[in-house]
CSV table of N, CA and C in Angstrom, one decimal:
chain,number,residue,atom,x,y,z
A,274,MET,N,0.8,-1.2,0.0
A,274,MET,CA,0.0,0.0,0.0
A,274,MET,C,0.9,1.2,0.0
A,275,ASP,N,0.5,2.2,-0.7
A,275,ASP,CA,1.2,3.5,-0.8
A,275,ASP,C,1.2,4.2,0.5
A,276,LEU,N,2.4,4.7,0.9
A,276,LEU,CA,2.5,5.4,2.2
A,276,LEU,C,1.7,6.7,2.3
A,277,THR,N,1.5,7.3,1.2
A,277,THR,CA,0.7,8.5,1.2
A,277,THR,C,-0.7,8.2,1.6
A,278,VAL,N,-1.3,7.1,1.2
A,278,VAL,CA,-2.6,6.6,1.6
A,278,VAL,C,-2.6,6.3,3.1
A,279,VAL,N,-1.6,5.6,3.5
A,279,VAL,CA,-1.5,5.3,5.0
A,279,VAL,C,-1.4,6.6,5.8
A,280,THR,N,-0.7,7.6,5.3
A,280,THR,CA,-0.7,8.9,6.0
A,280,THR,C,-2.0,9.5,6.1
A,281,TYR,N,-2.8,9.4,5.0
A,281,TYR,CA,-4.1,10.0,4.9
A,281,TYR,C,-5.0,9.3,5.9
A,282,VAL,N,-5.0,8.0,6.0
A,282,VAL,CA,-5.8,7.2,6.9
A,282,VAL,C,-5.5,7.6,8.4
A,283,ILE,N,-4.2,7.6,8.7
A,283,ILE,CA,-3.8,7.9,10.1
A,283,ILE,C,-4.2,9.3,10.4
A,284,TYR,N,-4.0,10.2,9.5
A,284,TYR,CA,-4.4,11.6,9.7
A,284,TYR,C,-5.9,11.8,10.0
A,285,LEU,N,-6.7,11.1,9.1
A,285,LEU,CA,-8.1,11.2,9.3
A,285,LEU,C,-8.6,10.6,10.7
A,286,LEU,N,-8.0,9.5,11.0
A,286,LEU,CA,-8.4,8.8,12.3
A,286,LEU,C,-8.1,9.7,13.5
A,287,ILE,N,-6.9,10.2,13.5
A,287,ILE,CA,-6.4,11.0,14.6
A,287,ILE,C,-7.2,12.4,14.6
A,288,SER,N,-7.3,13.0,13.5
A,288,SER,CA,-8.0,14.3,13.4
A,288,SER,C,-9.4,14.2,13.8
A,289,ILE,N,-10.1,13.3,13.3
A,289,ILE,CA,-11.5,13.1,13.6
A,289,ILE,C,-11.7,12.7,15.1
A,290,GLY,N,-10.8,11.9,15.6
A,290,GLY,CA,-10.9,11.5,17.0
A,290,GLY,C,-10.7,12.7,17.9
A,291,LEU,N,-9.7,13.5,17.6
A,291,LEU,CA,-9.5,14.7,18.4
A,291,LEU,C,-10.7,15.7,18.3
A,292,THR,N,-11.2,15.8,17.1
A,292,THR,CA,-12.4,16.7,16.9
A,292,THR,C,-13.6,16.2,17.8
A,293,VAL,N,-13.8,14.9,17.8
A,293,VAL,CA,-14.9,14.3,18.6
A,293,VAL,C,-14.6,14.6,20.1
A,294,TRP,N,-13.4,14.4,20.5
A,294,TRP,CA,-13.0,14.5,21.9
A,294,TRP,C,-13.2,16.0,22.4
A,295,VAL,N,-12.7,16.9,21.6
A,295,VAL,CA,-12.9,18.4,21.9
A,295,VAL,C,-14.3,18.7,21.9
A,296,ALA,N,-15.1,18.3,21.0
A,296,ALA,CA,-16.5,18.6,20.9
A,296,ALA,C,-17.3,18.1,22.1
A,297,ARG,N,-17.0,16.9,22.5
A,297,ARG,CA,-17.6,16.3,23.7
A,297,ARG,C,-17.2,17.1,25.0
A,298,THR,N,-16.0,17.4,25.1
A,298,THR,CA,-15.5,18.2,26.2
A,298,THR,C,-16.2,19.5,26.3
A,299,LEU,N,-16.2,20.2,25.2
A,299,LEU,CA,-16.9,21.5,25.1
A,299,LEU,C,-18.4,21.4,25.4
A,300,SER,N,-19.0,20.4,24.9
A,300,SER,CA,-20.4,20.2,25.1
A,300,SER,C,-20.7,19.9,26.6
A,301,ARG,N,-20.0,19.0,27.2
A,301,ARG,CA,-20.2,18.7,28.6
A,301,ARG,C,-20.0,19.9,29.5
A,302,ASN,N,-18.9,20.6,29.3
A,302,ASN,CA,-18.6,21.7,30.2
A,302,ASN,C,-19.2,23.0,29.8
A,303,GLY,N,-19.5,23.2,28.5
A,303,GLY,CA,-20.2,24.4,28.1
A,303,GLY,C,-21.6,24.5,28.5
A,304,ARG,N,-22.2,23.3,28.7
A,304,ARG,CA,-23.6,23.3,29.1
A,304,ARG,C,-23.9,24.0,30.3
A,305,VAL,N,-22.9,24.0,31.3
A,305,VAL,CA,-23.1,24.8,32.5
A,305,VAL,C,-23.2,26.3,32.2
A,306,PHE,N,-22.4,26.8,31.3
A,306,PHE,CA,-22.4,28.2,31.0
A,306,PHE,C,-23.8,28.5,30.3
A,307,ILE,N,-24.2,27.7,29.4
A,307,ILE,CA,-25.4,27.9,28.6
A,307,ILE,C,-26.6,27.9,29.6
A,308,GLY,N,-26.6,26.9,30.5
A,308,GLY,CA,-27.7,26.8,31.5
A,308,GLY,C,-27.7,28.1,32.3
A,309,ASP,N,-26.6,28.6,32.7
A,309,ASP,CA,-26.5,29.9,33.5
A,309,ASP,C,-27.1,31.0,32.7
A,310,VAL,N,-26.7,31.1,31.4
A,310,VAL,CA,-27.1,32.2,30.6
A,310,VAL,C,-28.6,32.2,30.4
A,311,LEU,N,-29.1,31.0,30.2
A,311,LEU,CA,-30.6,30.8,29.9
A,311,LEU,C,-31.4,30.7,31.2
A,312,GLN,N,-30.8,31.1,32.3
A,312,GLN,CA,-31.5,31.1,33.6
A,312,GLN,C,-32.1,29.8,34.0
A,313,GLY,N,-31.4,28.7,33.8
A,313,GLY,CA,-31.9,27.4,34.2
A,313,GLY,C,-32.9,26.7,33.3
A,314,ASN,N,-33.1,27.2,32.1
A,314,ASN,CA,-34.0,26.6,31.2
A,314,ASN,C,-33.2,25.4,30.5
A,315,GLU,N,-33.4,24.3,31.2
A,315,GLU,CA,-32.6,23.1,30.8
A,315,GLU,C,-32.8,22.6,29.4
A,316,LYS,N,-34.1,22.6,29.0
A,316,LYS,CA,-34.5,22.1,27.7
A,316,LYS,C,-33.8,23.0,26.6
A,317,LEU,N,-33.9,24.3,26.8
A,317,LEU,CA,-33.3,25.2,25.8
A,317,LEU,C,-31.8,25.1,25.8
A,318,ALA,N,-31.2,25.0,27.0
A,318,ALA,CA,-29.8,24.8,27.2
A,318,ALA,C,-29.3,23.6,26.4
A,319,ASP,N,-30.0,22.5,26.5
A,319,ASP,CA,-29.6,21.3,25.8
A,319,ASP,C,-29.7,21.5,24.3
A,320,ALA,N,-30.8,22.1,23.8
A,320,ALA,CA,-30.9,22.4,22.4
A,320,ALA,C,-29.8,23.3,21.9
A,321,VAL,N,-29.5,24.4,22.6
A,321,VAL,CA,-28.5,25.3,22.1
A,321,VAL,C,-27.1,24.5,22.1
A,322,ASN,N,-26.9,23.8,23.2
A,322,ASN,CA,-25.6,23.0,23.3
A,322,ASN,C,-25.5,22.1,22.1
A,323,GLN,N,-26.5,21.4,21.8
A,323,GLN,CA,-26.5,20.4,20.6
A,323,GLN,C,-26.2,21.1,19.3
A,324,LEU,N,-26.9,22.3,19.1
A,324,LEU,CA,-26.6,23.0,17.9
A,324,LEU,C,-25.2,23.5,17.8
A,325,LEU,N,-24.6,23.9,18.9
A,325,LEU,CA,-23.2,24.3,18.9
A,325,LEU,C,-22.3,23.1,18.6
A,326,VAL,N,-22.6,22.0,19.1
A,326,VAL,CA,-21.8,20.8,18.8
A,326,VAL,C,-21.8,20.4,17.4
A,327,VAL,N,-23.0,20.5,16.8
A,327,VAL,CA,-23.2,20.2,15.3
A,327,VAL,C,-22.4,21.2,14.5
A,328,GLY,N,-22.5,22.4,14.8
A,328,GLY,CA,-21.7,23.4,14.1
A,328,GLY,C,-20.2,23.2,14.3
A,329,PHE,N,-19.8,22.8,15.5
A,329,PHE,CA,-18.3,22.6,15.7
A,329,PHE,C,-17.9,21.4,14.8
A,330,TYR,N,-18.7,20.3,14.8
A,330,TYR,CA,-18.3,19.2,13.9
A,330,TYR,C,-18.3,19.6,12.5
A,331,LEU,N,-19.2,20.3,12.0
A,331,LEU,CA,-19.3,20.7,10.6
A,331,LEU,C,-18.0,21.5,10.2
A,332,VAL,N,-17.7,22.5,11.0
A,332,VAL,CA,-16.6,23.4,10.7
A,332,VAL,C,-15.3,22.6,10.8
A,333,ASN,N,-15.1,21.8,11.8
A,333,ASN,CA,-13.8,21.2,12.0
A,333,ASN,C,-13.6,19.9,11.1
A,334,ILE,N,-14.6,19.1,10.9
A,334,ILE,CA,-14.4,18.0,10.1
A,334,ILE,C,-14.3,18.5,8.6
A,335,GLY,N,-15.0,19.5,8.3
A,335,GLY,CA,-14.9,20.1,7.0
A,335,GLY,C,-13.5,20.6,6.7
A,336,PHE,N,-12.9,21.3,7.7
A,336,PHE,CA,-11.5,21.7,7.6
A,336,PHE,C,-10.5,20.5,7.5
A,337,VAL,N,-10.7,19.5,8.3
A,337,VAL,CA,-9.9,18.3,8.3
A,337,VAL,C,-9.9,17.6,6.9
A,338,THR,N,-11.1,17.5,6.3
A,338,THR,CA,-11.2,16.9,5.0
A,338,THR,C,-10.6,17.8,3.9
A,339,LEU,N,-10.8,19.1,4.0
A,339,LEU,CA,-10.2,20.0,3.0
A,339,LEU,C,-8.7,20.0,3.1
A,340,TYR,N,-8.1,19.8,4.3
A,340,TYR,CA,-6.7,19.8,4.5
A,340,TYR,C,-6.0,18.5,4.3
A,341,LEU,N,-6.8,17.5,3.9
A,341,LEU,CA,-6.3,16.1,3.7
A,341,LEU,C,-5.2,16.1,2.6
A,342,ARG,N,-5.4,16.7,1.5
A,342,ARG,CA,-4.6,16.6,0.4
A,342,ARG,C,-3.1,17.0,0.7
A,343,SER,N,-2.2,16.3,0.2
A,343,SER,CA,-0.8,16.6,0.4
A,343,SER,C,-0.1,16.9,-1.0
A,344,SER,N,0.7,17.9,-1.0
A,344,SER,CA,1.4,18.2,-2.3
A,344,SER,C,2.6,17.3,-2.6
A,345,GLU,N,3.1,16.7,-1.5
A,345,GLU,CA,4.3,15.8,-1.7
A,345,GLU,C,3.9,14.4,-1.5
A,346,GLU,N,4.5,13.5,-2.2
A,346,GLU,CA,4.2,12.1,-2.0
A,346,GLU,C,5.1,11.6,-0.8
A,347,VAL,N,4.5,10.7,0.0
A,347,VAL,CA,5.2,10.2,1.1
A,347,VAL,C,5.8,8.9,0.7
A,348,ASP,N,7.2,8.8,0.8
A,348,ASP,CA,7.9,7.6,0.3
A,348,ASP,C,8.7,6.9,1.4
A,349,SER,N,8.6,7.4,2.6
A,349,SER,CA,9.4,6.7,3.7
A,349,SER,C,8.7,6.9,5.0
A,350,ALA,N,9.1,6.1,6.0
A,350,ALA,CA,8.5,6.3,7.4
A,350,ALA,C,8.8,7.7,7.9
A,351,ARG,N,9.9,8.2,7.6
A,351,ARG,CA,10.3,9.6,8.1
A,351,ARG,C,9.3,10.6,7.4
A,352,GLY,N,9.1,10.4,6.2
A,352,GLY,CA,8.2,11.3,5.5
A,352,GLY,C,6.8,11.2,6.0
A,353,LEU,N,6.4,10.0,6.4
A,353,LEU,CA,5.0,9.8,7.0
A,353,LEU,C,4.9,10.6,8.2
A,354,PHE,N,5.9,10.5,9.1
A,354,PHE,CA,5.8,11.2,10.4
A,354,PHE,C,5.9,12.7,10.2
A,355,GLU,N,6.7,13.2,9.3
A,355,GLU,CA,6.8,14.6,9.0
A,355,GLU,C,5.5,15.2,8.5
A,356,ALA,N,4.9,14.4,7.5
A,356,ALA,CA,3.6,14.9,7.0
A,356,ALA,C,2.5,14.9,8.1
A,357,LEU,N,2.5,13.9,8.9
A,357,LEU,CA,1.5,13.8,10.0
A,357,LEU,C,1.7,14.9,11.0
A,358,SER,N,3.0,15.2,11.3
A,358,SER,CA,3.2,16.2,12.3
A,358,SER,C,2.7,17.6,11.8
A,359,VAL,N,3.0,17.9,10.6
A,359,VAL,CA,2.5,19.2,10.1
A,359,VAL,C,1.0,19.2,10.0
A,360,LYS,N,0.4,18.2,9.5
A,360,LYS,CA,-1.1,18.2,9.3
A,360,LYS,C,-1.8,18.2,10.7
A,361,LEU,N,-1.3,17.3,11.6
A,361,LEU,CA,-1.9,17.3,12.9
A,361,LEU,C,-1.7,18.5,13.7
A,362,GLY,N,-0.5,19.1,13.6
A,362,GLY,CA,-0.2,20.4,14.2
A,362,GLY,C,-1.2,21.5,13.8
A,363,VAL,N,-1.4,21.6,12.5
A,363,VAL,CA,-2.4,22.6,12.0
A,363,VAL,C,-3.8,22.3,12.5
A,364,VAL,N,-4.2,21.0,12.5
A,364,VAL,CA,-5.5,20.7,13.0
A,364,VAL,C,-5.6,21.0,14.5
A,365,LEU,N,-4.6,20.7,15.3
A,365,LEU,CA,-4.6,21.0,16.7
A,365,LEU,C,-4.7,22.5,16.9
A,366,LEU,N,-4.0,23.3,16.1
A,366,LEU,CA,-4.1,24.8,16.3
A,366,LEU,C,-5.5,25.2,15.9
A,367,VAL,N,-6.1,24.7,14.9
A,367,VAL,CA,-7.5,25.1,14.5
A,367,VAL,C,-8.5,24.7,15.6
A,368,LEU,N,-8.3,23.5,16.1
A,368,LEU,CA,-9.2,23.1,17.2
A,368,LEU,C,-9.0,24.0,18.4
A,369,GLY,N,-7.8,24.3,18.7
A,369,GLY,CA,-7.5,25.2,19.9
A,369,GLY,C,-8.2,26.6,19.7
A,370,VAL,N,-8.1,27.1,18.5
A,370,VAL,CA,-8.7,28.4,18.1
A,370,VAL,C,-10.2,28.3,18.2
A,371,MET,N,-10.8,27.2,17.7
A,371,MET,CA,-12.2,27.0,17.8
A,371,MET,C,-12.6,26.9,19.3
A,372,HIS,N,-11.9,26.2,20.1
A,372,HIS,CA,-12.2,26.0,21.5
A,372,HIS,C,-12.1,27.4,22.2
A,373,LEU,N,-11.1,28.1,22.0
A,373,LEU,CA,-11.0,29.5,22.6
A,373,LEU,C,-12.2,30.4,22.1
A,374,GLY,N,-12.5,30.3,20.9
A,374,GLY,CA,-13.7,31.0,20.3
A,374,GLY,C,-15.0,30.6,21.0
A,375,ASN,N,-15.2,29.3,21.2
A,375,ASN,CA,-16.4,28.9,21.9
A,375,ASN,C,-16.4,29.3,23.3
A,376,VAL,N,-15.3,29.2,24.0
A,376,VAL,CA,-15.2,29.7,25.4
A,376,VAL,C,-15.5,31.2,25.5
A,377,TRP,N,-14.9,31.9,24.6
A,377,TRP,CA,-15.1,33.4,24.6
A,377,TRP,C,-16.6,33.7,24.4
A,378,VAL,N,-17.2,33.1,23.4
A,378,VAL,CA,-18.6,33.4,23.2
A,378,VAL,C,-19.5,33.0,24.3
A,379,LEU,N,-19.2,31.8,24.9
A,379,LEU,CA,-20.0,31.4,26.1
A,379,LEU,C,-19.8,32.3,27.2
A,380,ASN,N,-18.6,32.7,27.5
A,380,ASN,CA,-18.3,33.6,28.6
A,380,ASN,C,-19.0,35.0,28.4
A,381,LYS,N,-19.0,35.5,27.1
A,381,LYS,CA,-19.7,36.7,26.8
A,381,LYS,C,-21.2,36.6,27.0
A,382,MET,N,-21.7,35.5,26.6
A,382,MET,CA,-23.2,35.2,26.8
A,382,MET,C,-23.5,35.2,28.3
A,383,ARG,N,-22.6,34.5,29.1
A,383,ARG,CA,-22.8,34.4,30.5
A,383,ARG,C,-22.8,35.7,31.2
A,384,ARG,N,-21.8,36.5,30.8
A,384,ARG,CA,-21.6,37.9,31.4
A,384,ARG,C,-22.8,38.8,31.1
A,385,ARG,N,-23.3,38.7,29.9
A,385,ARG,CA,-24.5,39.5,29.5
A,385,ARG,C,-25.7,39.0,30.3
A,386,GLY,N,-25.8,37.7,30.5
A,386,GLY,CA,-27.0,37.3,31.3
A,386,GLY,C,-26.8,37.7,32.8
A,387,ILE,N,-25.6,37.7,33.3
A,387,ILE,CA,-25.4,38.2,34.7
A,387,ILE,C,-25.8,39.7,34.8
A,388,MET,N,-25.3,40.4,33.8
A,388,MET,CA,-25.6,41.9,33.9
A,388,MET,C,-27.1,42.1,33.8
A,389,GLU,N,-27.8,41.4,32.9
A,389,GLU,CA,-29.2,41.6,32.8
A,389,GLU,C,-30.0,41.2,34.1
A,390,ARG,N,-29.5,40.2,34.8
A,390,ARG,CA,-30.2,39.8,36.0
A,390,ARG,C,-29.9,40.8,37.2
A,391,GLN,N,-28.7,41.5,37.1
A,391,GLN,CA,-28.3,42.4,38.2
A,391,GLN,C,-29.0,43.8,38.0
A,392,GLN,N,-29.4,44.1,36.8
A,392,GLN,CA,-30.0,45.4,36.6
A,392,GLN,C,-31.3,45.5,37.3
A,393,THR,N,-31.5,46.6,38.0
A,393,THR,CA,-32.8,46.9,38.7
A,393,THR,C,-33.7,47.8,37.8
A,394,PRO,N,-34.9,47.6,37.8
A,394,PRO,CA,-35.8,48.4,37.0
A,394,PRO,C,-35.8,49.8,37.5
A,395,PRO,N,-36.0,50.8,36.6
A,395,PRO,CA,-35.9,52.2,37.1
A,395,PRO,C,-37.1,52.5,38.1
A,396,VAL,N,-36.8,53.3,39.0
A,396,VAL,CA,-37.8,53.7,40.0
A,396,VAL,C,-38.4,55.0,39.6
A,397,PRO,N,-39.7,55.1,39.6
A,397,PRO,CA,-40.3,56.4,39.2
A,397,PRO,C,-39.9,57.5,40.2
A,398,PRO,N,-39.7,58.7,39.8
A,398,PRO,CA,-39.4,59.8,40.7
A,398,PRO,C,-40.4,59.9,41.8
A,399,GLN,N,-39.9,60.2,43.0
A,399,GLN,CA,-40.8,60.3,44.1
A,399,GLN,C,-40.7,61.8,44.7
A,400,GLY,N,-41.8,62.4,44.9
A,400,GLY,CA,-41.9,63.7,45.4
A,400,GLY,C,-41.6,64.8,44.4
A,401,TRP,N,-41.7,64.4,43.2
A,401,TRP,CA,-41.4,65.4,42.1
A,401,TRP,C,-42.7,65.5,41.2
A,402,THR,N,-43.0,66.7,40.9
A,402,THR,CA,-44.1,66.9,40.0
A,402,THR,C,-43.7,67.8,38.9
A,403,ALA,N,-44.3,67.5,37.7
A,403,ALA,CA,-44.0,68.3,36.5
A,403,ALA,C,-44.4,69.7,36.7
A,404,PRO,N,-43.6,70.7,36.2
A,404,PRO,CA,-44.0,72.1,36.3
A,404,PRO,C,-45.4,72.3,35.5
A,405,VAL,N,-46.1,73.3,36.0
A,405,VAL,CA,-47.4,73.6,35.4
A,405,VAL,C,-47.1,74.1,34.0
A,406,GLY,N,-47.9,73.7,33.1
A,406,GLY,CA,-47.8,74.2,31.7
A,406,GLY,C,-46.8,73.4,30.9
A,407,ALA,N,-46.2,72.4,31.4
A,407,ALA,CA,-45.1,71.7,30.6
A,407,ALA,C,-45.7,70.6,29.8
């Protein structure tokens, strides 16, 4: 079997495995943030969480498959490891950026929810009357 094909198979297995692991970790831990933002609405939190996971899979697996192609043919074990290290390194960086982006968005949503809960409604003026003729 051609070593380039072996490289592709190993790359896909590892990349998709990492994507699934990161998505599950984000889903499990991000649900707490989403539940807090949505003020305990568990059903809505689960739905939003699932939508985020599907989007994460689509973006990352799409990137992994687009990045599969290699311009150089792999002809040795050393070439296989070098090609894998470059490809997997880029995939890990993209997963890290996506993870940080998700955490940033969830934290921003959470902060907005906290701020909305802390705001008190305005109190009508007391002891004040409008001037006559105004």
